[in-house]
XYZ file of N, CA and C in Angstrom:
570
model
N -24.368 7.074 9.027
C -24.606 6.176 7.601
C -22.818 5.685 7.796
N -22.584 4.735 7.821
C -21.339 4.040 7.581
C -21.182 3.572 5.852
N -22.654 3.788 5.194
C -22.207 3.825 3.673
C -23.065 3.059 2.918
N -22.969 2.617 1.810
C -24.212 1.162 0.946
C -22.921 0.779 -0.450
N -23.568 -0.589 -0.327
C -22.748 -1.723 -0.631
C -23.412 -1.489 -2.813
N -22.253 -2.526 -3.615
C -22.771 -1.860 -4.392
C -24.739 -2.741 -4.796
N -24.711 -3.108 -5.699
C -26.272 -2.603 -6.361
C -25.685 -4.555 -7.135
N -27.135 -5.107 -6.500
C -26.344 -6.074 -6.874
C -27.551 -7.024 -8.196
N -28.185 -6.844 -9.432
C -29.056 -6.788 -10.035
C -29.642 -8.134 -10.165
N -31.480 -8.331 -10.788
C -31.855 -9.460 -10.913
C -31.870 -10.876 -10.338
N -31.390 -11.008 -8.656
C -31.033 -11.241 -7.896
C -31.764 -11.495 -6.199
N -32.472 -12.352 -6.271
C -33.404 -12.625 -5.014
C -32.010 -13.116 -3.748
N -31.321 -13.888 -3.886
C -30.368 -14.154 -3.038
C -28.917 -13.535 -3.526
N -28.465 -12.144 -2.916
C -27.541 -11.667 -2.966
C -26.530 -11.276 -2.423
N -25.382 -11.661 -2.657
C -24.211 -11.213 -1.820
C -23.188 -10.707 -2.084
N -23.378 -10.071 -1.548
C -23.093 -8.588 -1.993
C -21.179 -8.425 -0.677
N -20.078 -8.351 -1.793
C -18.399 -8.486 -1.024
C -18.478 -6.582 -1.008
N -18.768 -5.276 -0.748
C -18.655 -4.599 -0.106
C -18.217 -4.140 1.579
N -18.058 -4.367 2.074
C -17.061 -4.582 3.584
C -16.811 -2.446 4.194
N -17.490 -2.639 5.155
C -17.571 -1.637 6.035
C -16.505 -1.825 7.753
N -15.819 -1.318 7.878
C -14.699 -1.398 8.616
C -16.137 -0.643 9.957
N -15.798 -1.152 11.058
C -16.404 0.047 12.607
C -15.847 -1.303 13.842
N -15.283 0.313 14.130
C -14.292 0.374 16.118
C -15.645 -0.334 16.805
N -15.537 -0.973 17.189
C -15.773 -1.882 18.349
C -15.171 -2.484 19.942
N -15.607 -2.271 20.990
C -15.257 -1.401 21.946
C -15.499 -3.178 22.446
N -15.156 -3.903 22.684
C -15.300 -4.968 23.272
C -16.462 -4.769 24.829
N -16.910 -5.090 25.218
C -18.416 -5.514 25.901
C -18.615 -3.928 26.146
N -19.498 -3.446 24.991
C -19.455 -2.515 25.339
C -20.954 -1.867 23.723
N -22.245 -1.956 23.981
C -23.280 -1.878 22.809
C -22.671 -0.704 22.102
N -22.906 -1.622 20.467
C -22.969 -1.426 19.040
C -23.834 -1.583 18.352
N -24.808 -1.685 18.587
C -26.425 -2.080 17.389
C -26.204 -1.178 16.374
N -26.177 -1.528 14.598
C -25.927 -1.162 13.603
C -27.728 -1.636 12.861
N -27.978 -1.012 11.640
C -29.176 -1.275 11.204
C -28.986 -1.479 9.640
N -28.971 -2.429 8.822
C -28.601 -2.668 7.723
C -30.453 -2.381 7.328
N -30.687 -2.086 6.275
C -31.474 -1.405 5.140
C -31.473 -2.269 4.248
N -32.241 -3.114 3.203
C -31.961 -2.942 2.398
C -33.881 -2.940 1.021
N -32.956 -2.216 -0.059
C -33.546 -1.344 -1.339
C -33.378 -2.045 -2.428
N -34.685 -2.256 -3.158
C -35.156 -2.389 -4.429
C -34.586 -1.104 -5.860
N -33.851 -1.048 -6.480
C -32.381 -0.076 -6.566
C -33.565 -0.219 -7.779
N -34.445 1.677 -8.338
C -35.125 1.297 -9.481
C -34.244 2.985 -10.688
N -35.265 3.138 -11.592
C -34.975 3.995 -12.456
C -34.144 4.817 -12.044
N -33.372 5.993 -12.567
C -32.487 7.189 -12.156
C -33.831 7.871 -12.277
N -34.040 8.882 -11.231
C -34.838 9.661 -10.782
C -36.116 9.368 -10.420
N -35.997 7.580 -10.022
C -37.219 7.571 -9.107
C -36.777 7.103 -7.437
N -37.783 6.759 -6.446
C -37.160 6.369 -4.691
C -36.240 5.321 -5.279
N -35.526 5.282 -4.385
C -35.834 3.206 -4.470
C -36.525 2.745 -3.463
N -37.583 1.282 -3.630
C -38.184 1.248 -2.941
C -38.483 0.266 -1.367
N -37.836 -0.101 -0.195
C -37.697 -0.022 1.235
C -38.606 -1.911 0.894
N -37.593 -2.872 0.889
C -37.472 -4.289 1.025
C -37.990 -4.206 2.814
N -36.841 -3.690 3.828
C -36.845 -4.574 4.859
C -35.842 -3.310 5.740
N -35.554 -4.108 6.881
C -34.528 -3.760 7.669
C -34.082 -4.941 9.210
N -33.502 -4.389 9.088
C -32.942 -5.275 11.238
C -31.920 -4.883 11.706
N -32.027 -4.077 12.725
C -30.870 -4.588 13.770
C -29.817 -5.565 13.950
N -28.838 -5.023 13.985
C -27.516 -5.667 14.368
C -27.346 -5.694 15.388
N -27.062 -6.649 16.829
C -25.705 -5.975 17.778
C -23.823 -6.517 17.624
N -22.960 -6.203 17.677
C -22.171 -6.801 17.028
C -21.797 -7.519 18.052
N -21.911 -7.156 19.703
C -21.489 -8.401 20.463
C -21.886 -9.537 20.105
N -23.313 -9.673 20.023
C -24.494 -10.403 19.737
C -23.662 -12.095 18.613
N -22.636 -11.141 16.917
C -23.498 -11.643 16.075
C -21.410 -12.458 17.260
N -20.208 -11.806 17.549
C -19.456 -12.355 17.770
C -19.323 -13.337 18.766
N -20.727 -13.814 19.771
C -20.465 -14.298 19.894
C -21.580 -15.354 19.525
N -21.575 -15.616 18.686
C -22.722 -16.485 17.267
C -21.487 -17.386 16.953
N -22.047 -19.019 16.282
C -21.133 -19.185 15.496
C -20.947 -18.840 14.426
N -19.488 -19.453 13.820
C -19.075 -18.206 12.871
C -18.543 -17.443 12.519
N -19.451 -16.215 13.863
C -19.926 -14.756 14.080
C -20.871 -14.883 12.609
N -21.833 -15.226 12.319
C -22.467 -15.070 11.403
C -24.274 -14.950 12.605
N -24.885 -13.551 12.528
C -26.521 -13.798 12.942
C -27.674 -13.593 11.881
N -28.303 -14.427 11.454
C -29.510 -14.631 10.863
C -30.702 -13.327 11.467
N -31.541 -12.739 10.211
C -32.648 -11.973 10.815
C -33.970 -11.797 9.593
N -35.019 -12.212 9.978
C -36.410 -12.039 9.594
C -36.394 -11.213 8.830
N -36.953 -10.976 7.817
C -36.936 -9.484 7.535
C -39.130 -9.542 7.140
N -39.822 -8.046 7.770
C -40.951 -8.221 8.361
C -41.304 -8.959 7.299
N -41.150 -8.525 5.568
C -42.170 -8.471 4.269
C -41.404 -9.674 3.836
N -40.702 -10.879 4.635
C -40.211 -12.007 3.885
C -38.748 -12.011 3.536
N -37.959 -12.613 3.243
C -36.184 -13.290 3.234
C -35.914 -12.828 4.742
N -33.714 -13.257 4.640
C -33.757 -13.833 5.551
C -32.771 -12.277 5.486
N -31.916 -12.112 6.892
C -30.950 -10.324 6.396
C -29.875 -11.593 7.010
N -28.622 -12.001 6.625
C -27.540 -11.841 7.741
C -26.627 -10.966 7.356
N -25.936 -11.251 8.391
C -24.550 -10.152 9.288
C -23.876 -10.832 9.901
N -22.629 -10.656 9.253
C -21.100 -10.687 9.445
C -20.254 -10.939 9.883
N -20.185 -10.159 10.901
C -18.642 -9.679 11.405
C -17.336 -10.415 11.356
N -15.766 -10.226 11.346
C -14.993 -10.466 11.748
C -14.454 -9.389 12.314
N -12.978 -10.191 13.128
C -11.653 -9.136 12.775
C -11.035 -9.655 11.886
N -10.259 -7.228 11.858
C -9.345 -7.996 9.768
C -8.274 -6.847 10.477
N -6.963 -7.188 10.826
C -6.039 -6.655 10.847
C -5.911 -5.415 10.371
N -5.159 -4.475 10.683
C -4.151 -3.721 9.646
C -3.988 -4.118 8.504
N -4.397 -2.853 7.280
C -3.766 -3.184 5.519
C -2.465 -3.668 5.839
N -2.304 -4.261 5.042
C 0.005 -4.041 4.389
C -0.268 -4.178 3.356
N -1.410 -3.374 2.633
C -1.181 -3.609 0.970
C -2.698 -3.000 0.280
N -2.070 -3.002 -0.541
C -3.153 -4.259 -2.120
C -2.885 -5.008 -2.596
N -3.826 -6.323 -3.391
C -4.092 -6.749 -4.718
C -4.498 -5.671 -5.685
N -3.688 -5.610 -6.926
C -4.192 -4.982 -7.771
C -4.009 -5.935 -9.160
N -4.785 -6.050 -10.042
C -5.451 -7.111 -10.695
C -6.133 -7.052 -12.215
N -5.577 -6.998 -13.215
C -6.209 -7.392 -14.205
C -6.100 -8.429 -15.101
N -7.786 -8.702 -15.100
C -8.199 -9.743 -15.796
C -8.427 -9.728 -17.002
N -7.640 -10.647 -17.986
C -7.858 -11.284 -19.393
C -8.291 -12.938 -19.387
N -9.279 -13.105 -20.339
C -10.002 -14.198 -20.700
C -10.069 -14.496 -21.822
N -9.318 -15.589 -23.084
C -9.248 -15.520 -24.797
C -9.877 -16.758 -24.479
N -11.115 -17.370 -24.927
C -11.410 -18.178 -25.443
C -12.473 -18.991 -24.399
N -12.985 -18.324 -23.374
C -13.735 -18.691 -22.407
C -14.481 -19.150 -22.809
N -15.001 -20.694 -21.441
C -16.624 -21.724 -22.349
C -17.377 -20.605 -21.690
N -18.062 -21.543 -23.911
C -19.879 -20.480 -24.021
C -20.862 -21.655 -23.540
N -21.067 -21.433 -22.080
C -22.703 -21.435 -21.340
C -23.369 -20.653 -22.044
N -24.210 -20.525 -23.147
C -25.031 -19.728 -22.987
C -25.315 -19.293 -24.902
N -26.000 -20.508 -25.206
C -25.370 -20.428 -26.681
C -26.685 -20.291 -26.508
N -28.083 -19.376 -26.140
C -28.778 -18.926 -26.746
C -29.981 -19.389 -28.081
N -30.694 -18.347 -28.120
C -31.381 -19.169 -29.748
C -30.303 -18.906 -30.748
N -31.503 -20.146 -31.849
C -30.231 -20.762 -32.519
C -28.655 -20.855 -31.799
N -28.552 -20.947 -30.682
C -27.201 -21.038 -30.093
C -26.364 -20.585 -31.191
N -27.035 -19.205 -31.033
C -25.865 -18.054 -31.504
C -25.405 -17.220 -30.467
N -25.731 -17.753 -29.485
C -25.357 -16.140 -28.310
C -24.119 -16.443 -27.182
N -23.244 -15.600 -26.697
C -21.978 -16.420 -26.154
C -22.511 -14.673 -24.786
N -21.499 -15.265 -24.181
C -21.666 -15.590 -21.958
C -21.204 -14.263 -22.538
N -22.172 -13.817 -21.080
C -21.686 -12.856 -20.100
C -20.751 -12.988 -19.434
N -19.527 -13.014 -19.627
C -18.736 -13.222 -18.447
C -18.402 -11.666 -17.300
N -18.389 -12.517 -15.587
C -17.667 -11.730 -15.132
C -17.361 -12.503 -13.952
N -16.246 -11.497 -12.511
C -14.920 -13.132 -12.382
C -15.958 -12.288 -10.651
N -15.296 -13.063 -10.056
C -14.820 -12.845 -8.053
C -14.053 -12.897 -7.410
N -13.619 -12.514 -6.902
C -12.781 -12.609 -6.192
C -12.993 -13.373 -4.356
N -12.923 -14.250 -4.074
C -12.568 -14.739 -2.130
C -12.462 -14.903 -2.028
N -12.500 -15.796 -0.481
C -11.280 -16.059 0.271
C -12.369 -16.799 0.811
N -10.989 -18.179 1.400
C -11.754 -18.932 2.157
C -12.304 -18.519 3.658
N -13.281 -19.302 4.048
C -13.470 -19.180 5.206
C -12.474 -20.422 6.823
N -11.669 -19.681 7.746
C -11.027 -20.276 8.799
C -11.434 -21.724 8.694
N -13.178 -21.036 9.280
C -13.949 -22.528 9.623
C -14.343 -23.725 8.722
N -13.943 -23.103 8.538
C -15.342 -24.150 6.632
C -15.899 -23.893 6.343
N -16.184 -22.581 6.361
C -17.333 -21.989 5.783
C -17.939 -21.702 4.446
N -16.902 -21.890 3.881
C -16.748 -21.999 2.398
C -16.087 -20.733 1.623
N -16.348 -20.589 1.470
C -15.480 -19.243 0.232
C -16.821 -18.145 -0.088
N -15.985 -16.611 0.347
C -16.885 -15.688 0.668
C -16.469 -14.530 -0.723
N -17.124 -14.302 -1.365
C -16.214 -13.054 -1.870
C -16.128 -12.128 -1.649
N -14.754 -10.618 -2.245
C -15.072 -9.840 -1.589
C -15.030 -8.559 -2.310
N -14.898 -9.436 -4.415
C -14.631 -8.204 -5.072
C -15.724 -8.592 -6.528
N -15.840 -7.911 -6.797
C -16.312 -8.393 -8.424
C -16.693 -7.299 -9.163
N -16.011 -8.604 -10.595
C -16.626 -7.707 -11.962
C -18.092 -6.451 -12.166
N -17.719 -5.716 -13.570
C -18.602 -5.880 -14.270
C -18.727 -7.448 -15.571
N -20.147 -7.141 -15.493
C -20.030 -8.182 -17.106
C -20.122 -7.651 -18.102
N -19.359 -8.195 -19.091
C -19.033 -7.691 -19.717
C -19.730 -8.334 -21.437
N -20.672 -7.898 -22.310
C -21.959 -8.422 -22.190
C -21.198 -9.064 -24.240
N -21.944 -10.447 -24.195
C -21.585 -11.337 -25.617
C -20.090 -11.431 -26.166
N -19.169 -11.886 -24.991
C -18.371 -11.684 -25.663
C -17.154 -13.865 -25.125
N -16.921 -14.090 -25.689
C -15.581 -14.741 -25.199
C -14.213 -14.557 -24.739
N -13.742 -13.531 -24.878
C -12.359 -12.905 -25.278
C -12.543 -11.251 -23.771
N -12.945 -11.366 -22.547
C -13.694 -10.060 -21.871
C -11.872 -9.676 -21.369
N -11.990 -8.318 -21.463
C -11.383 -7.999 -20.919
C -11.220 -6.374 -19.467
N -11.901 -7.505 -18.843
C -11.624 -6.710 -17.405
C -11.322 -5.634 -17.275
N -11.424 -4.438 -17.032
C -11.254 -2.806 -15.973
C -10.065 -3.573 -14.741
N -9.139 -2.362 -14.688
C -8.806 -3.833 -13.574
C -9.209 -3.186 -12.439
N -9.431 -3.809 -11.355
C -9.575 -3.602 -10.007
C -8.940 -4.028 -8.710
N -9.447 -3.238 -7.266
C -7.873 -3.963 -6.405
C -8.824 -3.865 -4.823
N -7.935 -4.937 -4.222
C -8.323 -5.506 -3.106
C -7.741 -5.174 -1.554
N -7.481 -5.113 -0.876
C -7.310 -4.595 0.483
C -6.439 -6.270 0.461
N -5.800 -6.728 0.949
C -4.627 -7.702 1.310
C -5.583 -8.558 2.682
N -6.087 -6.776 3.451
C -6.631 -7.525 5.245
C -7.976 -7.504 4.534
N -8.128 -7.547 3.684
C -9.701 -7.528 3.206
C -10.620 -9.699 2.806
N -8.567 -9.664 1.791
C -8.568 -11.017 0.613
C -7.789 -12.268 1.260
N -6.883 -11.685 2.836
C -6.677 -12.380 3.138
C -5.578 -12.344 4.162
N -6.110 -11.838 5.600
C -5.838 -10.756 6.750
C -4.549 -11.070 6.232
N -3.459 -10.623 5.384
C -2.775 -9.814 4.992
C -1.152 -11.033 4.458
N -2.622 -12.480 5.048
C -1.135 -13.436 4.739
C -1.023 -14.005 2.819
N -0.553 -13.851 2.815
C 0.573 -13.965 0.841
C -0.256 -15.249 0.987
N 0.348 -16.131 1.478
C 0.445 -17.600 1.039
C -1.711 -18.197 1.552
N -2.331 -17.470 1.683
C -3.412 -18.041 2.094
C -4.581 -17.933 0.796
N -5.429 -19.201 0.582
C -5.699 -19.296 -0.703
C -6.859 -18.144 -1.067
N -6.795 -17.851 -1.961
C -7.878 -16.772 -2.420
C -8.638 -18.060 -4.292
N -9.750 -18.042 -4.296
C -10.472 -18.080 -5.577
C -10.598 -17.256 -6.610
N -10.408 -16.671 -7.700
C -11.102 -16.455 -8.879
C -11.897 -17.422 -9.892
N -13.201 -16.697 -9.757
C -14.509 -17.353 -10.258
C -14.957 -16.359 -11.474
N -14.912 -16.882 -13.121
C -15.333 -16.574 -13.359
C -16.418 -16.958 -14.095
N -17.822 -16.277 -14.092
C -19.347 -16.603 -14.303
C -19.534 -16.297 -14.767
N -21.184 -16.608 -15.812
C -21.365 -15.987 -16.947
C -23.242 -15.739 -16.850
N -23.750 -13.949 -16.337
C -24.199 -13.367 -16.167
C -25.812 -13.618 -16.368
N -26.576 -14.594 -15.384
C -27.672 -14.414 -16.299
C -28.831 -13.589 -15.485
N -29.678 -12.921 -16.248
C -31.158 -11.639 -15.395
C -31.845 -12.751 -15.118
N -31.294 -14.416 -14.732
C -32.342 -14.078 -13.569
C -31.716 -14.986 -11.940
N -30.078 -14.402 -12.498
C -29.684 -14.608 -10.846
C -29.039 -15.303 -10.553
N -28.867 -16.532 -12.037
C -28.565 -17.934 -11.310
C -27.206 -18.144 -12.642
N -26.675 -17.759 -11.824
C -25.547 -17.274 -12.642
C -24.309 -18.759 -13.085
N -24.095 -19.009 -14.692
C -23.324 -20.581 -14.347
C -21.955 -20.366 -14.884
N -21.908 -20.780 -14.200
C -19.960 -21.788 -14.041
C -19.161 -21.112 -15.169
N -18.508 -20.901 -14.844
C -17.430 -21.222 -16.552
C -16.481 -21.939 -16.533
N -15.657 -21.098 -14.862
C -14.559 -21.596 -14.997
C -14.395 -21.756 -13.186
N -12.829 -21.474 -12.617
C -12.274 -21.405 -11.579
C -11.451 -21.669 -10.812
N -9.982 -20.574 -10.606
C -9.132 -20.921 -9.984
C -8.373 -20.748 -8.655
N -7.946 -21.224 -8.028
C -7.302 -21.326 -6.553
C -6.086 -21.596 -6.513
N -5.367 -20.027 -5.979
C -4.270 -19.660 -6.444
C -3.722 -18.720 -4.822
N -2.466 -18.446 -4.915
C -1.719 -16.891 -3.527
C -1.973 -16.068 -4.478
N -1.631 -15.496 -3.141
C -0.909 -13.135 -3.934
C 0.734 -14.360 -4.039
N 0.567 -14.511 -3.695
C 2.784 -14.864 -4.299
C 2.340 -16.093 -5.412
N 1.051 -16.854 -5.726
C 1.413 -17.445 -6.727
C 0.831 -16.237 -8.433
């Protein structure tokens, strides 16, 4: 077993931030099996939603190094592979918000946002932003103070401290349709 991703709650289109390091030798067959599970309450067995087998060489030979597989019970699973240079340190970041935009008015317009943040890198091939870290939501606040987050620089910016990164703050919604509060683009050096 390579490992387990974080649980993404209430989202039928999850984007996981967990990366797995795989040693791959060009020309050698390397297959990984990815299983998807619905996380149940403590003490209950997680429900299997489907699985797919991916061959690393096939993914590397595909457009943007992404391959999709249909799951038998519905849905599509995407796998992406990228070469990551050896780590050149970590970004240690502590984020706090003051009077963030309230996008969750709720009943009688008295609700408050449930903010969380994502840290993303920009794909080299213009495929967009890919999240590499996600905080836990903090319920009902416009002044969040999140726990410190540590991200390896090889995952975040390929050790290029001048490469663009994005920090996005969102309001968590049970429906999975999280609302944008705001975002900022920067580099590790700025």
